[in-house]
Coordinates of C-alpha atoms and ligand atoms in Angstrom, one line a residue:
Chain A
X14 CA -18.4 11.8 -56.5
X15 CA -22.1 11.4 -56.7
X16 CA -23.8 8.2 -55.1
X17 CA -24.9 5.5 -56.3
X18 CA -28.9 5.9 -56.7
X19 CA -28.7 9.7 -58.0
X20 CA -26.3 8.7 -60.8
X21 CA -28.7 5.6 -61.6
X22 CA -31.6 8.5 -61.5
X23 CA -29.3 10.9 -64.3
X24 CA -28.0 7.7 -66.1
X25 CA -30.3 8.0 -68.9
X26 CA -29.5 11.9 -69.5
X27 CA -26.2 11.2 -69.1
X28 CA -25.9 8.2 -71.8
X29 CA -28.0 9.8 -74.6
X30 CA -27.4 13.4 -73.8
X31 CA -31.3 13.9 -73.3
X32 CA -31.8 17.7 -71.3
X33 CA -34.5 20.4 -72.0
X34 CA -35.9 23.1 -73.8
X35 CA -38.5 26.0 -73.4
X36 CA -40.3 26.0 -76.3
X37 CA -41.3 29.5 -75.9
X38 CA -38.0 30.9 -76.2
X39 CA -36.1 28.1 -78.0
X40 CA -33.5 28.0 -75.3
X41 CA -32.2 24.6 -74.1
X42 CA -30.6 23.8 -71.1
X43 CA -28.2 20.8 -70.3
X44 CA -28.1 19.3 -67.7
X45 CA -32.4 19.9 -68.0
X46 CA -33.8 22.2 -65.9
X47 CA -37.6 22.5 -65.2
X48 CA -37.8 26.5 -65.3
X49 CA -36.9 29.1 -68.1
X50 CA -35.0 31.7 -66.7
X51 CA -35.8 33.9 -69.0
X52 CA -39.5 33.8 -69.8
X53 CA -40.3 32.3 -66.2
X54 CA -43.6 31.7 -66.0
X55 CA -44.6 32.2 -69.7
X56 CA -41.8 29.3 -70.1
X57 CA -43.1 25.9 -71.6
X58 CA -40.4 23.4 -70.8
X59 CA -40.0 19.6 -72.9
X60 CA -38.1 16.8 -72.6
X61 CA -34.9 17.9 -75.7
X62 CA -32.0 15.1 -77.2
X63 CA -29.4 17.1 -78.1
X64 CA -27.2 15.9 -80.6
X65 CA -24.2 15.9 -79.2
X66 CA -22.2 17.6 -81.9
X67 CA -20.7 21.0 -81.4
X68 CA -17.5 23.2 -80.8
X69 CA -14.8 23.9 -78.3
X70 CA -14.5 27.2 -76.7
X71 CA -12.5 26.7 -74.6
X72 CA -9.8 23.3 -72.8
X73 CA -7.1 22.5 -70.5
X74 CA -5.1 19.7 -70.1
X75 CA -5.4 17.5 -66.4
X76 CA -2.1 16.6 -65.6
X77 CA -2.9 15.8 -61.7
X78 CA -6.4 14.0 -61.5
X79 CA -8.3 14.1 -59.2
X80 CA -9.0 10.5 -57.1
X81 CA -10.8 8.2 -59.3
X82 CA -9.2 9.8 -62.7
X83 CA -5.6 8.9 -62.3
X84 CA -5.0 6.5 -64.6
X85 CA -6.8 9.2 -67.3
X86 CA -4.3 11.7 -66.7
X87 CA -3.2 13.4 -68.6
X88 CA -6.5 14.5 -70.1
X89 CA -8.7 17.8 -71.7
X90 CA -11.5 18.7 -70.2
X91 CA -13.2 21.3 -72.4
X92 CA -16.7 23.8 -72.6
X93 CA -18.6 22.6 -75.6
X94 CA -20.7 24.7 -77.0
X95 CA -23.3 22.2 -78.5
X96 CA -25.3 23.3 -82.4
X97 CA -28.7 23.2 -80.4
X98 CA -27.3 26.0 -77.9
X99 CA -26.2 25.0 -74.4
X100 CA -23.1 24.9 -73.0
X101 CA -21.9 21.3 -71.6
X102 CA -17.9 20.7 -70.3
X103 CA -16.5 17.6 -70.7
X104 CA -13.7 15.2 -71.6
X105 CA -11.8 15.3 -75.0
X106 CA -10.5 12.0 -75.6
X107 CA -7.1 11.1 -77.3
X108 CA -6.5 11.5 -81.0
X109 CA -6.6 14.3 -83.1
X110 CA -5.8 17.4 -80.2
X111 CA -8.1 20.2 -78.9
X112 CA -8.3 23.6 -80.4
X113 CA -10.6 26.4 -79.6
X114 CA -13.3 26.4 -82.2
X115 CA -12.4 22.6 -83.1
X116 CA -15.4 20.7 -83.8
X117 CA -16.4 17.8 -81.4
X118 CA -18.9 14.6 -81.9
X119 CA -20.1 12.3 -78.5
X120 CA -18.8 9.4 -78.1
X121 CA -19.0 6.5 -75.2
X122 CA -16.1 6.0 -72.8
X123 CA -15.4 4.9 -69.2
X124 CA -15.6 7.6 -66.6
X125 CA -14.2 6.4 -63.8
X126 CA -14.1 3.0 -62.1
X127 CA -14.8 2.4 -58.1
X128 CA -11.8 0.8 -57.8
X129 CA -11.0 -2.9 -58.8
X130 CA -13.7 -4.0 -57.7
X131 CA -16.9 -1.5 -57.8
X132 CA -18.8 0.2 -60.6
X133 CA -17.6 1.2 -63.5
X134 CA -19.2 4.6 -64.9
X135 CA -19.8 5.4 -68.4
X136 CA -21.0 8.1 -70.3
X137 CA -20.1 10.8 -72.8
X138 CA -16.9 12.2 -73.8
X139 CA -16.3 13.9 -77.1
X140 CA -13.9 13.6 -80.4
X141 CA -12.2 16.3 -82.5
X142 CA -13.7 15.8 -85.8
X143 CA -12.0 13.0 -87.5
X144 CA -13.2 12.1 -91.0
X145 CA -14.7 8.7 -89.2
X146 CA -16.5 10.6 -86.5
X147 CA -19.1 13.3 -88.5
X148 CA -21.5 11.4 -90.6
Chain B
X17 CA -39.5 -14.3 -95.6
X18 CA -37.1 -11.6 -96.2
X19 CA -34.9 -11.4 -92.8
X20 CA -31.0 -10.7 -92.6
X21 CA -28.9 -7.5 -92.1
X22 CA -30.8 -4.4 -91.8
X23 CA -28.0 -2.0 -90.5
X24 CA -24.3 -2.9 -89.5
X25 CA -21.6 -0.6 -87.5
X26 CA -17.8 -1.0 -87.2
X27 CA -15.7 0.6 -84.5
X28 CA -11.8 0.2 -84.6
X29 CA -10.1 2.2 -81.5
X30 CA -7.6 4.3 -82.7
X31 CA -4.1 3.3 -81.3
X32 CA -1.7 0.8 -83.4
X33 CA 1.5 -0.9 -82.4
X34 CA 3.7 -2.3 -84.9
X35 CA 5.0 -6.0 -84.8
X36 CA 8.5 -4.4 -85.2
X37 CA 7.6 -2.3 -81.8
X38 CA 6.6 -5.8 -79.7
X39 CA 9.3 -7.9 -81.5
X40 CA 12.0 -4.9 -80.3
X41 CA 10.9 -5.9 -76.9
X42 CA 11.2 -9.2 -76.9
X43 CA 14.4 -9.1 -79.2
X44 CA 12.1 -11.1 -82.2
X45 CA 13.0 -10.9 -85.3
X46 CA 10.0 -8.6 -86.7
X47 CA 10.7 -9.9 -90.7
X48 CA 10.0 -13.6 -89.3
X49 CA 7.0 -12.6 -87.4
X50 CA 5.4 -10.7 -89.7
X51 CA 5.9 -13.1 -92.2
X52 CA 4.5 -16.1 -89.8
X53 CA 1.7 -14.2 -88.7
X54 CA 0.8 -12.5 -91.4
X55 CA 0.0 -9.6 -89.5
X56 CA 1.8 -5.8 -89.9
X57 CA -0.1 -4.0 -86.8
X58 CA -2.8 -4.4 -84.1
X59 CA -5.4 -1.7 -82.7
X60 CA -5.0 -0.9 -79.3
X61 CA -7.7 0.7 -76.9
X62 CA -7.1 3.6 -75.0
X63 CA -7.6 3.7 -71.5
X64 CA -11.7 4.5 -70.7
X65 CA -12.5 2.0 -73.8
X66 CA -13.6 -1.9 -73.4
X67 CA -15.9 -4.2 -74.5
X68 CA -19.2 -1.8 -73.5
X69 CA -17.8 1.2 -75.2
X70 CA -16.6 -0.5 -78.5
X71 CA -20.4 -2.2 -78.6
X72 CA -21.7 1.3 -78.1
X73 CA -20.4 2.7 -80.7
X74 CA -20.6 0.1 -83.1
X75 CA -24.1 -0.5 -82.3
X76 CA -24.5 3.6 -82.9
X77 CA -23.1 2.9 -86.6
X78 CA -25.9 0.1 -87.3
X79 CA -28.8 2.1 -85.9
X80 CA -27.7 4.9 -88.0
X81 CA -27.8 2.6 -91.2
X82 CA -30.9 1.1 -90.4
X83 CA -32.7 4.4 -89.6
X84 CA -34.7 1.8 -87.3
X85 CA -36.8 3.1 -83.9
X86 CA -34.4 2.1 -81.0
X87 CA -37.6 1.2 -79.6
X88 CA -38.5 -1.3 -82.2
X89 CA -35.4 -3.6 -81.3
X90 CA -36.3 -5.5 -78.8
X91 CA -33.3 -7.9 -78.5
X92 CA -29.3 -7.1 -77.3
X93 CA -26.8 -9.8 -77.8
X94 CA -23.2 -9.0 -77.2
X95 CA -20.9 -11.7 -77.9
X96 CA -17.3 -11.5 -76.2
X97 CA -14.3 -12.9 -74.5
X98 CA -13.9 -9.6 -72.2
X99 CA -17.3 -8.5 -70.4
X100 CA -15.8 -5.9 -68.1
X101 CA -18.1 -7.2 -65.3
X102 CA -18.0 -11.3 -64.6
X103 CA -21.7 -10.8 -63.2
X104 CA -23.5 -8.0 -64.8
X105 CA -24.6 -8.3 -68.7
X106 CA -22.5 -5.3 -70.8
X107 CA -25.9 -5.5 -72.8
X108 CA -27.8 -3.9 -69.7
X109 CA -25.4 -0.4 -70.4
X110 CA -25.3 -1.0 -73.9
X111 CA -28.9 -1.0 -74.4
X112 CA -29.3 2.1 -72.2
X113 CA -26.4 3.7 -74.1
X114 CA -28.6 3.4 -77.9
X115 CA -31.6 4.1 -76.3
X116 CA -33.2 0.4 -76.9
X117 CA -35.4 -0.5 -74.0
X118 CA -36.5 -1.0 -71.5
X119 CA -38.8 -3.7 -73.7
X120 CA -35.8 -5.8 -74.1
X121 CA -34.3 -9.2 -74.2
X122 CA -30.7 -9.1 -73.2
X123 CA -28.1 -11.5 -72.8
X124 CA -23.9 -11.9 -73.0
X125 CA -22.9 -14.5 -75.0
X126 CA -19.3 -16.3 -74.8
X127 CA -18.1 -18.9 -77.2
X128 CA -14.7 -17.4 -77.8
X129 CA -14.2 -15.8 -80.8
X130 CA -17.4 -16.4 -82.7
X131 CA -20.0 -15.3 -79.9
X132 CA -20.5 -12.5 -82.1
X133 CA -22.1 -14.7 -84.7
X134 CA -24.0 -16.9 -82.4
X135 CA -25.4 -13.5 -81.6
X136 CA -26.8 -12.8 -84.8
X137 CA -28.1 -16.5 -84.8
X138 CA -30.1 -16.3 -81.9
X139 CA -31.6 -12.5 -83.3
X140 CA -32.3 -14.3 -86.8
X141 CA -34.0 -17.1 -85.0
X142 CA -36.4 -14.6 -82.6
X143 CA -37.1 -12.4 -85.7
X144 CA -38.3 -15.3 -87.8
X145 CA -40.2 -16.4 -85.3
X146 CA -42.2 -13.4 -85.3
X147 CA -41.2 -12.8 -81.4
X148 CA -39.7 -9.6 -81.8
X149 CA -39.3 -6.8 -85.0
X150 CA -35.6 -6.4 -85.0
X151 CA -33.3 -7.5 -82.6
X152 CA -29.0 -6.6 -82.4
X153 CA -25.9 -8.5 -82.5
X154 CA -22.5 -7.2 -81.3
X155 CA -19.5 -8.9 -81.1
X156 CA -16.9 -7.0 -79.7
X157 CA -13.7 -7.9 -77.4
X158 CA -10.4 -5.7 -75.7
X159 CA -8.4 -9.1 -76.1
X160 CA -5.2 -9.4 -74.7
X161 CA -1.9 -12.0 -74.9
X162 CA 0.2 -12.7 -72.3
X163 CA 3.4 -10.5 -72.6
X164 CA 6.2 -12.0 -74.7
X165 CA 3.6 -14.9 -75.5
X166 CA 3.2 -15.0 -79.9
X167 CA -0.9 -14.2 -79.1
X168 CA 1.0 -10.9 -78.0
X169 CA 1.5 -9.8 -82.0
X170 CA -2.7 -10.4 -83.0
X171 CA -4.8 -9.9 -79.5
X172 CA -6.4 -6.6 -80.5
X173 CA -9.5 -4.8 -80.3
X174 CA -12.5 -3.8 -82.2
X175 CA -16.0 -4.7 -82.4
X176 CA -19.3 -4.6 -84.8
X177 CA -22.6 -4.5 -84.7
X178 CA -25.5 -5.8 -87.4
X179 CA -29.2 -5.2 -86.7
X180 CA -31.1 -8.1 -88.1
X181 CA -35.0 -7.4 -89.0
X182 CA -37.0 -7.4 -92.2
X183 CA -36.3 -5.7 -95.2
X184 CA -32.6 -6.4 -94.8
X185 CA -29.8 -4.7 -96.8
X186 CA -28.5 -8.2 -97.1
X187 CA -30.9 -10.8 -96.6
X188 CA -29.5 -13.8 -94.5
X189 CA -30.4 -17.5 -96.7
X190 CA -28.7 -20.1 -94.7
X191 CA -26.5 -20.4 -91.5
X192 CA -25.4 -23.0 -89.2
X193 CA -22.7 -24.4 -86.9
X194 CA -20.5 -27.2 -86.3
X195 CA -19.3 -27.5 -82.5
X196 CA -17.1 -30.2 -80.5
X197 CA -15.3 -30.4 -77.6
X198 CA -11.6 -29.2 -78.4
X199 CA -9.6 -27.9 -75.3
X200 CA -7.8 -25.8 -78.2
X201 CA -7.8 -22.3 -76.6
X202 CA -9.3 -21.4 -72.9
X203 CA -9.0 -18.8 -70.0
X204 CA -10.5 -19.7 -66.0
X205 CA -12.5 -17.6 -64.7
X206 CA -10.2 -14.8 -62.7
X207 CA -7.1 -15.5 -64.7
X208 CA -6.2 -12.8 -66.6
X209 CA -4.0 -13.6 -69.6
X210 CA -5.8 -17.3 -71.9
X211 CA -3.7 -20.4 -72.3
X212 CA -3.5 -22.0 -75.5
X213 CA -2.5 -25.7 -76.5
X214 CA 0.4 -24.0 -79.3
X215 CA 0.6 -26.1 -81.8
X216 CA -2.8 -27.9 -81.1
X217 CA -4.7 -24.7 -82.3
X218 CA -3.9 -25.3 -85.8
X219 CA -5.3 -28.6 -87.5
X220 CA -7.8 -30.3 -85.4
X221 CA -9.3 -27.0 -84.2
X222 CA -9.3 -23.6 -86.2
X223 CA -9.2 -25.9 -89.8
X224 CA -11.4 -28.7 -88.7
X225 CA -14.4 -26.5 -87.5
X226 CA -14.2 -23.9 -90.0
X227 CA -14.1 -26.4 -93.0
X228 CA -16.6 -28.4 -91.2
X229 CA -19.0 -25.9 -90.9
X230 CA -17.8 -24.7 -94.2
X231 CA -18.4 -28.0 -96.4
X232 CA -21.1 -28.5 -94.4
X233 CA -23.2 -25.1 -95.5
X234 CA -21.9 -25.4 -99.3
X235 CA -23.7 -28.6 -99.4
X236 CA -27.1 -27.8 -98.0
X237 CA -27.1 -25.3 -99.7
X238 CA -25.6 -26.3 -103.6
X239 CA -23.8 -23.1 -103.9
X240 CA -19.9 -23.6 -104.8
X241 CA -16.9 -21.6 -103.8
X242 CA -17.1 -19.7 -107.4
X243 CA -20.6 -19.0 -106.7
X244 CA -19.6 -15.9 -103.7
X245 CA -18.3 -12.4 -104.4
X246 CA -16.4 -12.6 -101.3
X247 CA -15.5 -14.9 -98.4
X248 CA -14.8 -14.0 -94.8
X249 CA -13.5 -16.7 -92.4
X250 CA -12.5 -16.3 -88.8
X251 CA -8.9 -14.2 -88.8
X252 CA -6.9 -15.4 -85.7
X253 CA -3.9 -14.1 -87.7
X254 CA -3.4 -13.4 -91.1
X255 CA -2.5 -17.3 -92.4
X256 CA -5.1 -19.5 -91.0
X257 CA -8.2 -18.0 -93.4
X258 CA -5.9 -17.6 -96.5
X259 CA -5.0 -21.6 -95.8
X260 CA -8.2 -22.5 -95.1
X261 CA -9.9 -20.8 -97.9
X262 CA -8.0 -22.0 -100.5
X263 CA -7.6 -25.5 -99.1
X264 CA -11.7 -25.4 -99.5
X265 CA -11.1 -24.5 -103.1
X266 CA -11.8 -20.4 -102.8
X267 CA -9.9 -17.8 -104.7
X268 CA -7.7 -15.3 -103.3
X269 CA -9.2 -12.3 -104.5
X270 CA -12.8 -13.5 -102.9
X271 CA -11.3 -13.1 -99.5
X272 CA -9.0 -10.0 -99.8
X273 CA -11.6 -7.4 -98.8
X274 CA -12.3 -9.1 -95.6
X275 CA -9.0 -10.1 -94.5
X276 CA -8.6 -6.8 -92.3
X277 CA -6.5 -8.6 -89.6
X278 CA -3.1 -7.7 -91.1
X279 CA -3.7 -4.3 -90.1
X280 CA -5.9 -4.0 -87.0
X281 CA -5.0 -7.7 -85.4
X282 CA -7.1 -10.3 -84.5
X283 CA -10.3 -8.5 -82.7
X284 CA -11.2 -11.6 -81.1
X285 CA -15.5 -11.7 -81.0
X286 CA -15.2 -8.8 -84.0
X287 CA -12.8 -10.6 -86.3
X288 CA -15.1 -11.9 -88.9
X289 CA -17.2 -9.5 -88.1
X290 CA -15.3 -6.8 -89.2
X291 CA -14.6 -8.4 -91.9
X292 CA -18.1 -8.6 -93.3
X293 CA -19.0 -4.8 -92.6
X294 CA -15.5 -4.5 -94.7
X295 CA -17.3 -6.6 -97.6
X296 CA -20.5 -4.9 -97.1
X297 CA -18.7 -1.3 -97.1
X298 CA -17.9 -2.0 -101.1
X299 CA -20.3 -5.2 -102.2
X300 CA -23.1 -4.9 -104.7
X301 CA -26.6 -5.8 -105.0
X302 CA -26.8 -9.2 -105.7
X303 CA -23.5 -10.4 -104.3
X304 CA -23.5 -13.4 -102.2
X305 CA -21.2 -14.0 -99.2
X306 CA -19.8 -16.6 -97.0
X307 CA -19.2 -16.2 -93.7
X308 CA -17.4 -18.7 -91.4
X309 CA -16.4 -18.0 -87.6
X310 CA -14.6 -19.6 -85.3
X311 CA -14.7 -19.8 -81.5
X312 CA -12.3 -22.1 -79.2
X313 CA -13.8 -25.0 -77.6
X314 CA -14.5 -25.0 -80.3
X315 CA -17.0 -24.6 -82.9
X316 CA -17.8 -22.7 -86.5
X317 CA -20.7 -20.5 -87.5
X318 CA -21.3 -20.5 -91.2
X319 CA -23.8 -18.1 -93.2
X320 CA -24.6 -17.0 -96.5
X321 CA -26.0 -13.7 -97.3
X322 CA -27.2 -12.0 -100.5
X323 CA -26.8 -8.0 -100.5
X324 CA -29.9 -6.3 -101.5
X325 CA -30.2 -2.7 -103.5
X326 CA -30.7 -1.4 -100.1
X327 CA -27.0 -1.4 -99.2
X328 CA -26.5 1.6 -101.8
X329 CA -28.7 4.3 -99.6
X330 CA -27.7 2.6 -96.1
X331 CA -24.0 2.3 -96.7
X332 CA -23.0 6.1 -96.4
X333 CA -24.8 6.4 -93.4
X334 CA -22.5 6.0 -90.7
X335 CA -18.2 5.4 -91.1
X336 CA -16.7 3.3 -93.2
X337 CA -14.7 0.1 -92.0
X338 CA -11.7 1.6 -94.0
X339 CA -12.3 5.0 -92.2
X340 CA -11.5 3.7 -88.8
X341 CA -8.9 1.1 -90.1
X342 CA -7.3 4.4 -91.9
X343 CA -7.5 6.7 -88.7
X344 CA -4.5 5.4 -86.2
X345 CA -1.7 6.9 -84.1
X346 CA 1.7 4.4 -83.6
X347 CA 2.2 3.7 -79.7
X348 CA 5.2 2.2 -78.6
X349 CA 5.6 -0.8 -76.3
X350 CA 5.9 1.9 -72.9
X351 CA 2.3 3.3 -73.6
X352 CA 1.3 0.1 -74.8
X353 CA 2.0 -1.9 -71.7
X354 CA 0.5 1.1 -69.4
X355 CA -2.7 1.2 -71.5
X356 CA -3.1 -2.6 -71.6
X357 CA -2.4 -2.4 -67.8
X358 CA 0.3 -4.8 -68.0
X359 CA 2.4 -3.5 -65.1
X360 CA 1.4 -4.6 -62.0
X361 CA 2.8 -1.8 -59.3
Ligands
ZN25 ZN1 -38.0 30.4 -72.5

């Protein structure tokens, strides 16, 4: 689990799916790196908001969580492969199942809670498809 | 000046449970209830959603309609009855969450169920003004009943979100409110299921206030029940707004668009609410609508709105109402009680 002040620091990326992109390539990069690895120095590198829509390649379903996601379980935790190119895992929520190749939109969940009485984390999970999700 | 709705969002979590599921449990009989209550199902949220989350994404829907710059809203009001955090405004994430910010106003509201409303009262009020461009209401609430209490049947949860500026999609011509002190309805702080005076919720409170506030509006403003393509009055189950509206001399076919309590349950601060993005989801340009909330403790919000052409291009922007009232999955009373976290280990 991360602390406190470095999740405040990634909260922004984290809520609005903001990361990078080189613009001499076209590759982008979530979680946003400052460097392209491949053109290096030639690399110029802006701020990118992905859109959040994209495709499963590949899932499994948690049925023992670690501490913190208990009362998830069980949950999918998948690899996205997102339309503007990077590759992001994270949690399918409940509803129409997971299927490789299945198409995903963000939405905004709960990620864990400190306990009863701490923080509660937010941030992005995805959705298969559903006709009410892709406009 | 032409101020009102300039984008609105509806978010329904996708889990229902049936009366007959709730009234097996408490060996009900689920004809009775259903016919008492006037409600068939509730939504239910799923584990990692709450108040923040159902604002979120109904506040998504209504910046999608709008096609506003996040930056250019420069108010937050979420009304509810179930902040996750007792100190800590749900606006602070939810603002973050659409991008809005950090030039922001931002407060919680509570007045029961029609904080939602008082929401897009105070917006209306700070957009007239000329403080700020465009400012957002939510009303939104993960309400719950005390097992085997009747609130058990309707406490549900859902949310929506309307983003009030200039060059609306339905301009806003008259609201206001009629409030007393009615010990109707209440929860203390740390409690975790509301009490509620039974009987006394009826009559002096819910009809009262929203015929109050009701009467009250139709008069300043001269319009007359015939003169609104639809009506939407505060749902705590499916009776009191049929009662009420045709006690006040409305139709039933005014208010059958936004009566969408029979099959999600009574959302709480996005009852009426949900409703009017209901109406909005089919009405046409030049329709006028009433709107009449109600909050325990108690008072009524009334408004009247006229939709512009503007709700043509905006409309198919973001989900329908009826596409998130359509999408559901049937829990029974096991996963129910786990998700709602009523048992205590
Ligand atoms: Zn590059």
């Amino acid at each position: 689990m991360e602390s406190a002040p470095l999740y405040w620091r990634l909260k922004r990326q984290k809520y609005n799916l903001i990361g990078t992109r080189c613009v001499t390539c076209g590759e982008s990069f979530f979680p946003p790196r400052s460097f392209c690895p491949t053109c290096r120095r030639r690399g110029r590198i802006e701020e990118f908001q992905f859109s959040g829509k994209g495709e499963i390649t590949s899932y499994t379903i948690i049925k023992s969580a670690p501490k913190g996601f208990e009362q998830f379980a069980p949950y999918t935790v998948a690899i996205i492969k997102l339309d503007e190119g990077a590759l992001i895992s994270g949690q399918v929520v409940q509803g129409t199942p997971a299927t490789i190749g299945g198409r995903v939109v963000p939405v905004f969940r709960k990620m864990y809670e400190e306990g009863k009485e701490g923080i509660i984390h937010y941030g992005i999970k995805w959705q298969v498809d559903g006709t009410a999700a892709e406009k | 000046m032409d101020i009102g709705i300039v984008g609105y969002g509806a978010y329904v979590p996708h889990y229902r449970i049936a009366v007959e599921e709730i009234a097996r449990v408490w060996g009900e009989d689920p004809a009775q209830i259903k016919e008492g209550l006037g409600v068939l199902e509730k939504s239910v949220p799923d584990k990692d959603e709450d108040t923040i989350t159902i604002a979120v994404e109904a506040g998504k829907n209504a910046l999608l309609r709008a096609g506003v710059d996040p930056k250019l809203v420069m108010a937050l009001y979420i009304g509810s009855e179930s902040h996750p955090y007792a100190v800590k405004p749900s606006g602070t994430v939810v603002g973050e969450a659409l991008g809005l910010g950090p030039h922001l106003m931002v407060a919680d509201l509570e007045f029961a169920c029609k904080a939602g409303t008082a929401a897009i009262q105070c917006c209306y009020g700070l957009v007239k003004g000329g403080v700020i461009p465009y400012g957002m209401a939510i009303g939104a609430d993960t309400s719950q009943g005390r097992p085997g209490d009747a609130l058990e049947y309707t406490a549900s949860a859902g949310g929506a979100a309307f983003l009030i500026g200039k060059d609306p999609l339905a301009l806003l011509e008259h609201t206001l409110s009629y409030t007393t002190d009615t010990s109707d309805f209440w929860r203390r702080e740390g409690a975790d299921y509301p009490s509620h005076g039974a009987r006394f919720t009826g009559k002096p409170a819910y009809f009262s206030h929203v015929t109050s506030a009701t009467q009250l509006l139709l008069e300043r403003t001269g319009y007359k029940p015939g003169d609104f393509a639809h009506a939407v009055f505060h749902m705590p189950n499916g009776k009191f707004p049929v009662n009420a509206a045709l006690g006040m001399g409305f139709a039933r076919q005014q208010i059958e668009q936004g009566l969408v309590v029979r099959r999600i349950g009574n959302t709480y601060s996005g009852s009426s609410l949900l409703g009017l993005t209901n109406v909005l989801d089919i009405a046409l340009p030049g329709d006028r609508i009433l709107l009449t909330s109600y909050g325990s403790g108690a008072g009524a919000d009334a408004f009247v709105f006229q939709v512009t052409d503007h709700v043509l291009d905006r409309r198919d922007r973001a989900p329908l109402t009826e596409e998130y009232m359509a999408r559901k999955e049937y829990i029974d009373y096991g996963k129910y009680a786990r998700l709602r976290g009523k048992l205590k280990v």
